[in-house]
Tab-separated table of C-alpha atoms in Angstrom:
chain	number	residue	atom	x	y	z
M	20	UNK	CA	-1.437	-12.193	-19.765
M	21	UNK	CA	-4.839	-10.928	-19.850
M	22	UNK	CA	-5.805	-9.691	-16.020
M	23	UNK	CA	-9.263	-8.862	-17.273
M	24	UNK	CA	-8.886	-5.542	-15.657
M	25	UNK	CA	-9.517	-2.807	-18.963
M	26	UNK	CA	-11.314	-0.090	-17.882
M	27	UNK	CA	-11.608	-0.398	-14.217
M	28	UNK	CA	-10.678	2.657	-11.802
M	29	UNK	CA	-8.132	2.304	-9.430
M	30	UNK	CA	-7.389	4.782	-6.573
M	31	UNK	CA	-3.678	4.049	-5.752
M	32	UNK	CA	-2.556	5.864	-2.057
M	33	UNK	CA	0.990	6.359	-1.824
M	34	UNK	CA	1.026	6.449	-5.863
M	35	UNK	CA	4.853	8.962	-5.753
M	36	UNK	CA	6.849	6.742	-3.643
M	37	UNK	CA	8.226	3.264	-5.240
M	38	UNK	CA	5.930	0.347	-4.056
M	39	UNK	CA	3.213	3.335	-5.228
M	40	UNK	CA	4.575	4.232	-8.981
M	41	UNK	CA	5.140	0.736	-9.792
M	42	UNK	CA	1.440	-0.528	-8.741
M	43	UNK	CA	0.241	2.571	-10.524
M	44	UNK	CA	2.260	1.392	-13.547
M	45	UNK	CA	1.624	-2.269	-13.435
M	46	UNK	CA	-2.418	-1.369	-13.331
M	47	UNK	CA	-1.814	0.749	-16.061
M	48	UNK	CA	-0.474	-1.261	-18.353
M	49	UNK	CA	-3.676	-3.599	-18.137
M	50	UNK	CA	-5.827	-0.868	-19.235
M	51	UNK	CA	-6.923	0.561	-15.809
M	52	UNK	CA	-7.884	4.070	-15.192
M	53	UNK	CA	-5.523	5.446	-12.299
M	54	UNK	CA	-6.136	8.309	-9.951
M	55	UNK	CA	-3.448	9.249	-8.254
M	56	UNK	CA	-3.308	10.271	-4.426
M	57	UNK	CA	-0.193	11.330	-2.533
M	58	UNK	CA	0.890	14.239	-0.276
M	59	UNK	CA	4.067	15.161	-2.278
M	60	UNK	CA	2.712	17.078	-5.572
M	61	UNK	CA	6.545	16.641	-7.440
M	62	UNK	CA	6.281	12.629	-6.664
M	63	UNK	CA	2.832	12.905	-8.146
M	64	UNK	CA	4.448	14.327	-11.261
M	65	UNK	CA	6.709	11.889	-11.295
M	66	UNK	CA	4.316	8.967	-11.486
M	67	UNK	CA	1.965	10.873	-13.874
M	68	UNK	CA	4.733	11.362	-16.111
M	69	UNK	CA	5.765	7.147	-16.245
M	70	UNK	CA	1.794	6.881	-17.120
M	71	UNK	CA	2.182	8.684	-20.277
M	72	UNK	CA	3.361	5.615	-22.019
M	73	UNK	CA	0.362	3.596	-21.107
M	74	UNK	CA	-2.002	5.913	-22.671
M	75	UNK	CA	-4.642	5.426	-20.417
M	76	UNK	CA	-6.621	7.861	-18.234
M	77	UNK	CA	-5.111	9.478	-15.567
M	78	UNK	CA	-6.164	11.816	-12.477
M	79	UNK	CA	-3.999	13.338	-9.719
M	80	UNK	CA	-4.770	14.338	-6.362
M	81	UNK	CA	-2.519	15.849	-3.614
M	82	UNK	CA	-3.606	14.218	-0.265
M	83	UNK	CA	-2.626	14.516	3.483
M	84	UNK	CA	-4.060	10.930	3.937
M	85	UNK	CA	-4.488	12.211	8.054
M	86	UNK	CA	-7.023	14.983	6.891
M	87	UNK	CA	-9.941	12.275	6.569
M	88	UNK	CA	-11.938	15.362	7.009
M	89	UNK	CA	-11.642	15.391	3.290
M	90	UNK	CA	-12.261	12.151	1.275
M	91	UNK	CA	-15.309	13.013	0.138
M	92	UNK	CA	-13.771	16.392	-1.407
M	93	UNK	CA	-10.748	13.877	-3.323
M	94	UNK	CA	-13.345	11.256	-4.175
M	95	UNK	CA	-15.886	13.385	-5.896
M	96	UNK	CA	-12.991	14.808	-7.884
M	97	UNK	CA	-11.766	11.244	-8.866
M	98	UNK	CA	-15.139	9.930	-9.422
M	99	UNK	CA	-16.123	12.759	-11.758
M	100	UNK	CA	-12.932	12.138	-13.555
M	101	UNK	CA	-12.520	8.470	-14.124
M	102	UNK	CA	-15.999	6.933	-12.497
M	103	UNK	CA	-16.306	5.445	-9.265
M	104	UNK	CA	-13.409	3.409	-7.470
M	105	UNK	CA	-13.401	-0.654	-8.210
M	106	UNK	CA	-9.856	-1.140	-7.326
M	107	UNK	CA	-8.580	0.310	-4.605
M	108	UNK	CA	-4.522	0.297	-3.121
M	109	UNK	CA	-4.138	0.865	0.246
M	110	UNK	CA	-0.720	2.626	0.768
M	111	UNK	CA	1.011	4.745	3.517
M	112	UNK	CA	4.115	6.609	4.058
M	113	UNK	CA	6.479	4.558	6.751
M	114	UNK	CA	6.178	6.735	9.941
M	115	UNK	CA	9.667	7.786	11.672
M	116	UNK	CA	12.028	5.811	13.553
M	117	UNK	CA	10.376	4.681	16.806
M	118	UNK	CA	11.124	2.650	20.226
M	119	UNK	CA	8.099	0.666	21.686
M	120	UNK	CA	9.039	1.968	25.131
M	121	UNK	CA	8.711	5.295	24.585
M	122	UNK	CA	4.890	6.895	23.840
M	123	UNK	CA	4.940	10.104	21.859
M	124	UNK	CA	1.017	10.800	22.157
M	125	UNK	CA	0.965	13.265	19.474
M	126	UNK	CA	2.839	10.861	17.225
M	127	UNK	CA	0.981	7.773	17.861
M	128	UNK	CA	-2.455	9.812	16.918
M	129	UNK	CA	-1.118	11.622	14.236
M	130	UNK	CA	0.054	8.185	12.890
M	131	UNK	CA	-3.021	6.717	13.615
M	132	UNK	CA	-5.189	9.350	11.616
M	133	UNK	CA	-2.608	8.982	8.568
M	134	UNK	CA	-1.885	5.384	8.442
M	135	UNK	CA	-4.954	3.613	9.841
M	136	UNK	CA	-8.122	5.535	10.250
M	137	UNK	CA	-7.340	7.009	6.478
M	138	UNK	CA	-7.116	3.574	5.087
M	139	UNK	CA	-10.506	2.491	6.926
M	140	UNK	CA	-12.433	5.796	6.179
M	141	UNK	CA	-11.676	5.655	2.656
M	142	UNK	CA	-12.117	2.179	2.059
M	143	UNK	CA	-16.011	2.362	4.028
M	144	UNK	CA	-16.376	5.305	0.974
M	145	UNK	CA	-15.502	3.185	-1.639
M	146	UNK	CA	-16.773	0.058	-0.450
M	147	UNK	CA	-21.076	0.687	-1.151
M	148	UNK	CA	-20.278	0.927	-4.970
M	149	UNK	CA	-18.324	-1.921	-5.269
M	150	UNK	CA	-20.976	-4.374	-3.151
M	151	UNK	CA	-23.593	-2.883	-5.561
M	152	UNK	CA	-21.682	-3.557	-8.893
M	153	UNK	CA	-21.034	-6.825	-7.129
M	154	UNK	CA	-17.265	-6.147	-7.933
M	155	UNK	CA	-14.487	-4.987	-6.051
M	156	UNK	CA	-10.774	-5.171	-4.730
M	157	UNK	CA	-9.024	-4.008	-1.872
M	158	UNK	CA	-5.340	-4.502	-1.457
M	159	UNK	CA	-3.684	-2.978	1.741
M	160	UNK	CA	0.336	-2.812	1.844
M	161	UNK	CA	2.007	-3.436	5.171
M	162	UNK	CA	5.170	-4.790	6.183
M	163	UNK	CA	7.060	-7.750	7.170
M	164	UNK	CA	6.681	-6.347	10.104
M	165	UNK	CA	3.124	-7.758	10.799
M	166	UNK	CA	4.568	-11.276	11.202
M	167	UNK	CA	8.006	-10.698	12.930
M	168	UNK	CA	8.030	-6.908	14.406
M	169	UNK	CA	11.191	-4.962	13.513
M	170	UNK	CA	13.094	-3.349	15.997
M	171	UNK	CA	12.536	0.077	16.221
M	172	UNK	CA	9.721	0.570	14.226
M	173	UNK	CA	6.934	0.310	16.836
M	174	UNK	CA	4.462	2.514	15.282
M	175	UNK	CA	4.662	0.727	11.710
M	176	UNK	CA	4.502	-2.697	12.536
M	177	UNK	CA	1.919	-1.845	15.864
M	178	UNK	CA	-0.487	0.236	13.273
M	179	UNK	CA	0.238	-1.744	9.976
M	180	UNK	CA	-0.937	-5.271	11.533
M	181	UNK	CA	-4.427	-3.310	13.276
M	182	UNK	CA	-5.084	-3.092	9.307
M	183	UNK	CA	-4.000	-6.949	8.580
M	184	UNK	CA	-6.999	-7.510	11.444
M	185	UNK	CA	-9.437	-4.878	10.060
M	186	UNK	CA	-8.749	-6.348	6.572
M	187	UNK	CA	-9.377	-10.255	7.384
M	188	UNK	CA	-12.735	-8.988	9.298
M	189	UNK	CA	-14.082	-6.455	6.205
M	190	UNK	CA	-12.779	-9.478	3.826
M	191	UNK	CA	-15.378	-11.860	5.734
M	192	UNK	CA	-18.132	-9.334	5.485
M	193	UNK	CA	-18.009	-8.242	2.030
M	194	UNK	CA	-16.779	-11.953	0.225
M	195	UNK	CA	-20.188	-12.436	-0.766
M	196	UNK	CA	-20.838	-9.309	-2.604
M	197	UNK	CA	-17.734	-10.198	-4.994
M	198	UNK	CA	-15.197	-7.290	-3.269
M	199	UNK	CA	-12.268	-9.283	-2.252
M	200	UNK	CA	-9.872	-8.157	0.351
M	201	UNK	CA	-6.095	-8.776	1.003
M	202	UNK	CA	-2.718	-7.821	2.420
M	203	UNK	CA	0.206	-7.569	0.642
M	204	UNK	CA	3.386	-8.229	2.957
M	205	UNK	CA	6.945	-6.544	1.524
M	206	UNK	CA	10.056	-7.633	2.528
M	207	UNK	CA	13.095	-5.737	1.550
M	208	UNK	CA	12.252	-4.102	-1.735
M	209	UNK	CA	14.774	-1.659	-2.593
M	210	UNK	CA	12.766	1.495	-2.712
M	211	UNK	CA	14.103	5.185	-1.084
M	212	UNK	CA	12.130	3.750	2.161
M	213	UNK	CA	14.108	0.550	2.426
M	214	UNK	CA	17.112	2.687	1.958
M	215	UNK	CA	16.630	5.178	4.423
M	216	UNK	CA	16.018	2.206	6.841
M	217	UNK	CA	19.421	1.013	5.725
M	218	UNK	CA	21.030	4.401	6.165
M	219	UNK	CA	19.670	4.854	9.578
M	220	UNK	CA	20.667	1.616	11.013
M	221	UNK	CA	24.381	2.220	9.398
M	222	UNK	CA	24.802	4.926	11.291
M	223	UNK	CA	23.389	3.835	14.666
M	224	UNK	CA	26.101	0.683	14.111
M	225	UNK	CA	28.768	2.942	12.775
M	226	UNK	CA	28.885	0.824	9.488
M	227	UNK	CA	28.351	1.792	5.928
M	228	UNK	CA	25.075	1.643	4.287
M	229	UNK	CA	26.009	-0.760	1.580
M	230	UNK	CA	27.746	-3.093	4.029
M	231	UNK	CA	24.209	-3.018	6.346
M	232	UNK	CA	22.565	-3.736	2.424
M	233	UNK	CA	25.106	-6.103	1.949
M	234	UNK	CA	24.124	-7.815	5.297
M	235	UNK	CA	20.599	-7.703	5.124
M	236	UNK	CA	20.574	-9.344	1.415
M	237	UNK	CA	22.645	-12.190	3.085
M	238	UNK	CA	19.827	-12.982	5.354
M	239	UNK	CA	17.007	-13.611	2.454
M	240	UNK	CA	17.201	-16.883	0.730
M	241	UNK	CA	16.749	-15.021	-3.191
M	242	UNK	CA	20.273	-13.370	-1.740
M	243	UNK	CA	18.914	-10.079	-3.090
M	244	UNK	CA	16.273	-6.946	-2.484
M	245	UNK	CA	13.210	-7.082	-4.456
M	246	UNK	CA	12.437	-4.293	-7.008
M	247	UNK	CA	9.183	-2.281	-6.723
M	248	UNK	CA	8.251	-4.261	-10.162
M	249	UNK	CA	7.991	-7.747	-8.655
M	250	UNK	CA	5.993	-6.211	-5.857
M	251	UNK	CA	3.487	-4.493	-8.223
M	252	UNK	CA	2.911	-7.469	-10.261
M	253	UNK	CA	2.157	-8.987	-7.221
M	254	UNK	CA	-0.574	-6.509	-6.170
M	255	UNK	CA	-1.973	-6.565	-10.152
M	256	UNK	CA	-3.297	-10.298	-9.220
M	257	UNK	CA	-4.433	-9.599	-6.521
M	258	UNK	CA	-6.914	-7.144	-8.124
M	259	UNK	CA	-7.323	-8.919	-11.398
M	260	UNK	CA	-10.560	-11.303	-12.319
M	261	UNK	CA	-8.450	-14.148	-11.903
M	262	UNK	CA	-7.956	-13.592	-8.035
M	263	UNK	CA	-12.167	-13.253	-7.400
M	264	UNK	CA	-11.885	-16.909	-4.984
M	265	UNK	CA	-9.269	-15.162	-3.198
M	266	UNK	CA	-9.433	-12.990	-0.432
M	267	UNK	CA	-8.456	-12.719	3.607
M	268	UNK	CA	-5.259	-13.395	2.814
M	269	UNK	CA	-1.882	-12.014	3.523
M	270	UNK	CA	0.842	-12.499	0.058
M	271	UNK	CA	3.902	-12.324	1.175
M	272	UNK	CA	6.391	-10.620	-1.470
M	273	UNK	CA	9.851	-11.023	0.465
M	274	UNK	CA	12.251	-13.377	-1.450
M	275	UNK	CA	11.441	-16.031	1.592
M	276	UNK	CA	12.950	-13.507	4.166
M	277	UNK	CA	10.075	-14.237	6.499
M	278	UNK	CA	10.842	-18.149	8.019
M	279	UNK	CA	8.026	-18.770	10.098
M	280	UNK	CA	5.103	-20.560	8.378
């Protein structure tokens, strides 16, 4: 299928880690320029190299998403490269393990400037081009922890739903100007993330990793993780022509984990 895509730019944040490489991939293969962002310069290589196939144009930035002090350096570089930004993925690294009773200052800023501001700053960059081609899209990743918080993860699902509420506001602003704007919601998509989440409760609960796998899977009605795949194609609608009527809205990609409505 046809996502009437060809030859738009995409920034993708986040492009070396799974949910990242796949969207980068997906986009890809509908004829979109990619430039890549992300902090890790091997992952970037990584992702660059699963391009290669696709043929199309590619540009790679490494970027500490909490130096906002910066965007205007990366975007000039990717702009100069591929052309300005009409599709943009909105995608940050899961912050550590984290109790809601316990406030790290330094953490909760730090997390702030990288998984929040970041997302907002570069997005208000981006944003004046696509209301003046009178085309844009804006997809943010966040969790399913922005509809039923998981334990532990305070800063994630506290920082990741501020965006779900900055997103449905910009979405309203901008709908008229033909930029849509939406949230993508992951459940458990087997990615190193996911399993590092698995690892870490294991060995709170003294239980093997595959056995806490084995019990999460239980819980989602497709009996099953997702792969990074299903997510992309997911996010590749979202930023096609086809999607142009639809925008505030959170897609849940989770296998039906989530059960409230």
């Amino acid at each position: 299928m046809d996502l009437g895509i060809k030859g738009k730019t995409a920034l993708v944040l986040g492009a070396g880690g799974g949910l990242g490489s796949a969207v980068c991939l997906a986009l890809a293969r509908e004829g979109v320029r990619i430039a890549l962002a992300d902090v890790n310069a091997d992952a970037l290589d990584a992702t660059r190299a699963r391009l290669a196939e696709t043929g199309v144009p590619v540009a790679a930035r490494v970027w500490d998403l909490s130096a906002v002090d910066r965007i205007d350096e990366h975007l000039a570089a990717i702009e100069a490269a591929l052309g300005p930004v009409d599709i943009l993925f909105n995608n940050t690294g899961g912050p550590a393990l984290s109790p809601a009773h316990v406030c790290q200052e330094d953490v909760w800023e730090q997390q702030f400037r990288a998984m929040a501001l970041s997302v907002m700053a570069i997005t208000a960059k981006v944003l004046p081009g696509m209301r003046e081609r009178r085309w844009g899209r804006i997809v943010t990743s966040a969790s399913s922890g922005v509809v039923a918080p998981i334990p532990n993860l305070a800063v994630s699902n506290a920082l990741r739903l501020a965006l779900v509420g900055w997103s449905k506001t910009l979405a309203r602003e901008v709908a008229s100007d033909g930029v849509t704007v939406n949230v993508v919601v992951p459940g458990r998509v087997a990615t190193p993330r996911v399993r590092f989440l698995d690892e870490a409760k294991a060995k709170r609960d003294g239980m093997s990793a595959n056995d806490v796998a084995a019990q999460s899977m239980a819980s989602i009605p497709a009996g099953r993780y997702g792969t990074p795949e299903e997510y992309a194609h997911a996010v590749a609608f979202l930023a096609s022509a086809g999607a142009s009527y639809v925008t505030g809205t959170q897609l849940r990609v989770d296998g039906g984990l989530l059960a409230n409505i």
